[in-house]
Amino acid sequence: MSVAITSFLVFGVSQVGTPGPANMALLATGARFGFRAALPFVFGVVLGKQLIIWPIGFGLMELAETQPFLFETLKWISAAYICWLAWKVANMRLGPAEAGSQAPGFIAGLVVHPLNPKAWAMIVTSFTNFVSPGTPALQATATIAISLMALQLILHPLWSLGGDRMARTVAGTPAETYLMRGLAVLTVASVLFVLFGGEGA
């Protein structure tokens, strides 16, 4: 009765560290407002995943089996929201923010993962593939929650830092437009893969 922690951490790195809606939002925020200004948003994104982990760990999957329509609806609403974010990224320009504009804050970060179908698929896969049958819910949920938070605290800031450095390199150049459109395409592709391509992406 345990969590396969080593293999789970490998899985976690492959999910938390790779392109997806949350990391694209972090990258874009760092590019637009700078690394330091993006940090409250980063920490909101980190804690927002806990809003998924704990309910799933304590039985939300049972509700999914009895009320599948609710989860199917949530999936498509989430996908629409992420595609809207992708459209904003595609039309965003890097460099210093306009006077009076502010970086998204902690509260904005909290809602990113609950509205991210990649995050839901990842957490469901975490419980179904890496937790031994009979493991107490508190032990399994706490292990997954703490492990993922540690990975997020390491990897998520790197995306915002990367956006900050990227903006300094390509802002105002012809490559800027292609870069932002490419990031938007990656964001949409990550959602479509979760919706149609299988589990855990």
PDB file of C-alpha atoms in Angstrom, residues 89-90 92-94 166-184:
ATOM      1  CA  VAL A  89      -1.063  34.722 -26.666  1.00  0.00           C
ATOM      2  CA  ALA A  90      -1.039  34.688 -30.477  1.00  0.00           C
ATOM      3  CA  MET A  92       0.280  39.441 -27.695  1.00  0.00           C
ATOM      4  CA  ARG A  93       3.469  41.374 -28.284  1.00  0.00           C
ATOM      5  CA  LEU A  94       6.518  41.078 -26.090  1.00  0.00           C
ATOM      6  CA  MET A 166      12.928  35.489 -24.669  1.00  0.00           C
ATOM      7  CA  ALA A 167      11.284  38.884 -24.711  1.00  0.00           C
ATOM      8  CA  ARG A 168      14.638  40.591 -24.376  1.00  0.00           C
ATOM      9  CA  THR A 169      15.895  38.669 -27.394  1.00  0.00           C
ATOM     10  CA  VAL A 170      13.061  38.792 -29.936  1.00  0.00           C
ATOM     11  CA  ALA A 171      10.844  41.713 -28.873  1.00  0.00           C
ATOM     12  CA  GLY A 172      10.332  44.071 -31.778  1.00  0.00           C
ATOM     13  CA  THR A 173      11.879  41.732 -34.353  1.00  0.00           C
ATOM     14  CA  PRO A 174      10.107  39.880 -37.184  1.00  0.00           C
ATOM     15  CA  ALA A 175      10.567  36.634 -35.203  1.00  0.00           C
ATOM     16  CA  GLU A 176       8.245  37.909 -32.480  1.00  0.00           C
ATOM     17  CA  THR A 177       5.032  37.321 -34.421  1.00  0.00           C
ATOM     18  CA  TYR A 178       6.022  33.808 -35.439  1.00  0.00           C
ATOM     19  CA  LEU A 179       7.108  32.959 -31.906  1.00  0.00           C
ATOM     20  CA  MET A 180       3.821  34.026 -30.315  1.00  0.00           C
ATOM     21  CA  ARG A 181       1.756  32.224 -32.930  1.00  0.00           C
ATOM     22  CA  GLY A 182       3.865  29.117 -32.437  1.00  0.00           C
ATOM     23  CA  LEU A 183       3.298  29.211 -28.677  1.00  0.00           C
ATOM     24  CA  ALA A 184      -0.433  29.582 -29.262  1.00  0.00           C
TER      25      ALA A 184
END
